[in-house]
Tab-separated table of C-alpha atoms and ligand atoms in Angstrom:
chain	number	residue	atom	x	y	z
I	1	UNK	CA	103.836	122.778	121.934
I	2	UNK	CA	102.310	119.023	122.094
I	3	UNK	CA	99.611	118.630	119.262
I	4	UNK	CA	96.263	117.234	119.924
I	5	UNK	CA	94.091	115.129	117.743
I	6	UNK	CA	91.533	117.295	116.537
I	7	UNK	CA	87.671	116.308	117.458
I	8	UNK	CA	86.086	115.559	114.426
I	9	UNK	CA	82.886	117.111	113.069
I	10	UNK	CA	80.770	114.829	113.327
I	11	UNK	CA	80.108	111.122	115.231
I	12	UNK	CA	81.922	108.424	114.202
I	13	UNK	CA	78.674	106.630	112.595
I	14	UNK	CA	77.892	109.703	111.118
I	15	UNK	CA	78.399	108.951	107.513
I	16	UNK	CA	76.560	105.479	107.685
I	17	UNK	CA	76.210	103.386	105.209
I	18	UNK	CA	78.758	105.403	102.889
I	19	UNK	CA	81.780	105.030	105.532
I	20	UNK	CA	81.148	102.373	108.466
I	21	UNK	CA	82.209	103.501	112.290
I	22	UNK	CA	84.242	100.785	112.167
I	23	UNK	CA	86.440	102.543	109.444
I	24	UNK	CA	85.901	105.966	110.877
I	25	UNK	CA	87.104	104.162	114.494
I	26	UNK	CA	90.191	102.729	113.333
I	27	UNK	CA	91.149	105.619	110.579
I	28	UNK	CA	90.390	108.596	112.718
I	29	UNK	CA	91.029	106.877	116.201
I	30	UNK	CA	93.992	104.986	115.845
I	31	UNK	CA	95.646	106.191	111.949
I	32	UNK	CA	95.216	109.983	112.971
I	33	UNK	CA	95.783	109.403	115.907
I	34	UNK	CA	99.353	107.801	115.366
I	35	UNK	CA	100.082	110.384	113.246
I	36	UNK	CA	99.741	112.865	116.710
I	37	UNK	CA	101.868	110.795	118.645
I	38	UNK	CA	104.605	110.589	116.423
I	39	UNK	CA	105.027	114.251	115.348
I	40	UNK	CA	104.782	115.274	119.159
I	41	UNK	CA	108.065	112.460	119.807
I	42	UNK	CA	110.024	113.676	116.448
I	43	UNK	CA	109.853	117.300	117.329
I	44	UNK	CA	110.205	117.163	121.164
I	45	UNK	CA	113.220	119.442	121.553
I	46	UNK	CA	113.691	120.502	118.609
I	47	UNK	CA	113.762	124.039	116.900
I	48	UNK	CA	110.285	122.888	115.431
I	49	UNK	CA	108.947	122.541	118.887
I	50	UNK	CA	107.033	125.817	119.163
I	51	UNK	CA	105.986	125.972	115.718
I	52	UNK	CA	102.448	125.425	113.904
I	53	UNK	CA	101.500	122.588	112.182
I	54	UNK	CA	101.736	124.704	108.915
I	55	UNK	CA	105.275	125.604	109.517
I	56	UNK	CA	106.630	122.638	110.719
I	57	UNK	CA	104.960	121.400	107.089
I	58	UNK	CA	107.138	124.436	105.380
I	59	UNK	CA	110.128	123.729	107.238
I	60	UNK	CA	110.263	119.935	105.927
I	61	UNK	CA	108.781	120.020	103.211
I	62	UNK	CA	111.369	118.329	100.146
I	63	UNK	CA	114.166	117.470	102.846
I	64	UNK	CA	115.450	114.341	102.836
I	65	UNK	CA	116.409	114.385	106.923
I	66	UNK	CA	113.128	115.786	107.545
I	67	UNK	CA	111.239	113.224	106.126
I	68	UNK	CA	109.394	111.425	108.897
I	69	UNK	CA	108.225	114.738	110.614
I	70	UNK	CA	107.026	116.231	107.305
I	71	UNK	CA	104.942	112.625	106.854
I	72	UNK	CA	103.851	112.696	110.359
I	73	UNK	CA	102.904	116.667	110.186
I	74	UNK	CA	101.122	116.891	106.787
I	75	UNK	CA	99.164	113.413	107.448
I	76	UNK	CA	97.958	115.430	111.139
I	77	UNK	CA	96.901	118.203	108.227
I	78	UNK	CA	95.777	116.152	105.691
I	79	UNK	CA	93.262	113.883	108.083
I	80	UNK	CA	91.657	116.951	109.740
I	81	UNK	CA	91.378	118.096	106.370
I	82	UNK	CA	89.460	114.772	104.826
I	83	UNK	CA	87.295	114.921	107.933
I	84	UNK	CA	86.112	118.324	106.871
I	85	UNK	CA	85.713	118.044	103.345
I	86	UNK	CA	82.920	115.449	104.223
I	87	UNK	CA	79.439	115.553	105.490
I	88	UNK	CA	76.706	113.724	106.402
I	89	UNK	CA	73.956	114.258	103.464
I	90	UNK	CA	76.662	116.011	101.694
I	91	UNK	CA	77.631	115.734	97.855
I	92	UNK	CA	75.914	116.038	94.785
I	93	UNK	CA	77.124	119.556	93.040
I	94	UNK	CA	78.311	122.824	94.549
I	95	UNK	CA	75.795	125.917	94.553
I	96	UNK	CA	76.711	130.067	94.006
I	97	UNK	CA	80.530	131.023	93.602
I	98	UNK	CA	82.215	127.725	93.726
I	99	UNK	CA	79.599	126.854	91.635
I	100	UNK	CA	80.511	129.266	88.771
I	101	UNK	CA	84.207	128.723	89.184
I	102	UNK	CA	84.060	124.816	88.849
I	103	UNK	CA	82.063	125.892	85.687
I	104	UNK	CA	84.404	128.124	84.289
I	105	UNK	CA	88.016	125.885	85.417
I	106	UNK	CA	86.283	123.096	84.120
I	107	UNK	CA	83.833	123.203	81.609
I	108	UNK	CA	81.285	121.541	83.653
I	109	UNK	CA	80.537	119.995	87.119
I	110	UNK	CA	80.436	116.642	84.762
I	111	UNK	CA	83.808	117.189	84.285
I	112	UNK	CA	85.245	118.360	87.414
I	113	UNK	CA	83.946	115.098	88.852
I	114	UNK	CA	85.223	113.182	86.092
I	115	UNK	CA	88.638	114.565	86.250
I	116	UNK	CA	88.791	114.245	90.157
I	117	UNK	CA	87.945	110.444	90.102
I	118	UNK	CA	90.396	109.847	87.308
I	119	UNK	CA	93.188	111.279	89.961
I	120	UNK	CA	91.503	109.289	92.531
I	121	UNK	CA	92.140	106.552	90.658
I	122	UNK	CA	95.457	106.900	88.817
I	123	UNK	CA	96.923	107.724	92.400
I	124	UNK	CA	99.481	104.580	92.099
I	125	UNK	CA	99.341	103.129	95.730
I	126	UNK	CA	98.678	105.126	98.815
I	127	UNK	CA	97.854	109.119	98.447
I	128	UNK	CA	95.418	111.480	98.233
I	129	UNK	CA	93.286	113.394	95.199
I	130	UNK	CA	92.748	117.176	95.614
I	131	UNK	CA	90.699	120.015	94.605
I	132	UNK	CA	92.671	123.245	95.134
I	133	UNK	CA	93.114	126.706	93.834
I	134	UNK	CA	96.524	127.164	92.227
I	135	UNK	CA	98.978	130.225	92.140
I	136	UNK	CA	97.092	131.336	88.726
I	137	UNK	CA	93.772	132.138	90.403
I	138	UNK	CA	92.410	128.797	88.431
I	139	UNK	CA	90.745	125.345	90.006
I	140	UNK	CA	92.582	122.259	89.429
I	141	UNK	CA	92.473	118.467	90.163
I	142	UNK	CA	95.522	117.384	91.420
I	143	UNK	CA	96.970	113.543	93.380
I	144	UNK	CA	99.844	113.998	95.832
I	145	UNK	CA	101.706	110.690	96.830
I	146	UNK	CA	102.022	109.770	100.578
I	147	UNK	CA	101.576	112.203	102.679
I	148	UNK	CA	102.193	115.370	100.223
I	149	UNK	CA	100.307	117.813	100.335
I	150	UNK	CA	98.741	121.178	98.424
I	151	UNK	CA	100.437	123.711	101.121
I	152	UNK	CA	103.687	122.624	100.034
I	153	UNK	CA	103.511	123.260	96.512
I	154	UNK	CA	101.870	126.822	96.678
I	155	UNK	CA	98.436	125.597	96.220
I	156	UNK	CA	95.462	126.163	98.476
I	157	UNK	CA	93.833	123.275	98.998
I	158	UNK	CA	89.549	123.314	98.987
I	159	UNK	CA	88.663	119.704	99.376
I	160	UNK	CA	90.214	116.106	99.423
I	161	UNK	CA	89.808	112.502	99.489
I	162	UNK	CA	91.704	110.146	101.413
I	163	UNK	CA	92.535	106.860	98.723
I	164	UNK	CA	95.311	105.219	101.068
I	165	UNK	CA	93.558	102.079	101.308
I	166	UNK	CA	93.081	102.052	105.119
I	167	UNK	CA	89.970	105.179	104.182
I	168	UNK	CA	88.193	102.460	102.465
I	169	UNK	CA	89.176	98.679	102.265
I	170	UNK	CA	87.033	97.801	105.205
I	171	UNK	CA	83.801	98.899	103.517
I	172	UNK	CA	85.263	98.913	99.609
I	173	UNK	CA	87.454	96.419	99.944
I	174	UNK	CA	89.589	96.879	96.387
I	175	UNK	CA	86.851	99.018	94.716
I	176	UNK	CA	88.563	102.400	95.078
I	177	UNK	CA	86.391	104.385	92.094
I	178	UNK	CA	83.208	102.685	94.243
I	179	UNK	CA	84.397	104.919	97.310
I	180	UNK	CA	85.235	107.908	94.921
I	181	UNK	CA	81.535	107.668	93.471
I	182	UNK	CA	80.227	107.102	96.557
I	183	UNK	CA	82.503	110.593	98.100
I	184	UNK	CA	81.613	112.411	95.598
I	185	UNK	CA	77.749	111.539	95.203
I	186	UNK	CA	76.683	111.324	99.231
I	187	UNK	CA	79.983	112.997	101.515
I	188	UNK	CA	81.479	116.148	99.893
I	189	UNK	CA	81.087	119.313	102.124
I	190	UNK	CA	80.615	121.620	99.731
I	191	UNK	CA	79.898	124.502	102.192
I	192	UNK	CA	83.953	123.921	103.394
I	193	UNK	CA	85.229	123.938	99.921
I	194	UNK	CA	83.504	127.171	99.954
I	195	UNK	CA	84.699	128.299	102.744
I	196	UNK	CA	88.096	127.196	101.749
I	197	UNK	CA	87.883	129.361	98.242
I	198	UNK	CA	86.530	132.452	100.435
I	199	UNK	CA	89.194	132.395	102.853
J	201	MN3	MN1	94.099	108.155	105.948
């Protein structure tokens, strides 16, 4: 099985003025797209070969030896992912279920939003801040390093944020909680989060 880079959702000056095309161009076109390449070279005849991208992300996950195709694999996952959990004229707060659930996991949107751009934030160097439903039924903000990912801890994930800085220095330069505000307040795709809880 070779792996294709996934078409994303929307044109690459979609999310003007929040994310430039020149970022989208460079992170989805050549980052992503790197990421492709060099899972399809580390697993070309190997036992992983015929797998999913899921599985090849189980297989790997926490082994040392395995290290560059779990980075490769779960950054293919974790970009397709990102490019998802935006929209254009998306954010602001989540209506009906999700809704509720942030509510009850939280204590508030307020919160939530608080508690996800703290992670944002507090993400020492390159990673990425979460919103996924854990093994006890319950919401939670959570950071993974690198390329780590929900899937490989038993969590579903409903929504990230890329904050390696290639996902925003060209428009943010070094204001990372900028970008967060600015995902949070004009990007999120709350209808996929849904989705993602639903599923
Ligand atoms: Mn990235």
């Amino acid at each position: 099985m070779t792996f294709q880079l996934p078409a994303l959702p929307y044109k690459e000056d979609a999310l003007e003025p929040h994310i430039s095309a020149r970022t989208m161009s460079f992170h989805y076109g050549k980052h992503h797209q790197a990421y492709v390449t060099n899972l399809n070279t580390l697993i070309q005849e190997t036992d992983l070969e015929r797998k999913s991208l899921e599985d090849i992300i189980l297989a790997t996950a926490g082994k040392a030896d395995k290290a560059g195709i779990f980075n490769n694999a779960a950054q293919v996952w974790n970009h397709t992912f990102y490019w998802h959990s935006m929209t254009p004229g998306g954010g602001g707060a989540p209506k009906g279920l999700l809704a509720a659930k942030i509510e009850k996991d939280f204590g508030s949107f307020d919160e939530f939003a608080k508690t996800f751009k703290q992670a944002g934030v507090g993400q020492f160097g390159s990673g990425w801040a979460w919103l996924v439903l854990d093994k006890d039924g319950t919401l939670k903000v959570t950071k993974t390093p690198n390329a780590d990912l929900p899937l490989a801890h038993g969590q579903k994930a409903l929504l990230t944020c890329d904050v390696w800085e290639h996902a925003y220095y060209l428009d943010y330069q070094n204001r990372r909680p900028d970008y967060i505000d600015i995902f949070l307040k004009n990007l999120v795709n709350w209808d996929f989060a849904q989705k993602n809880l639903a599923s």
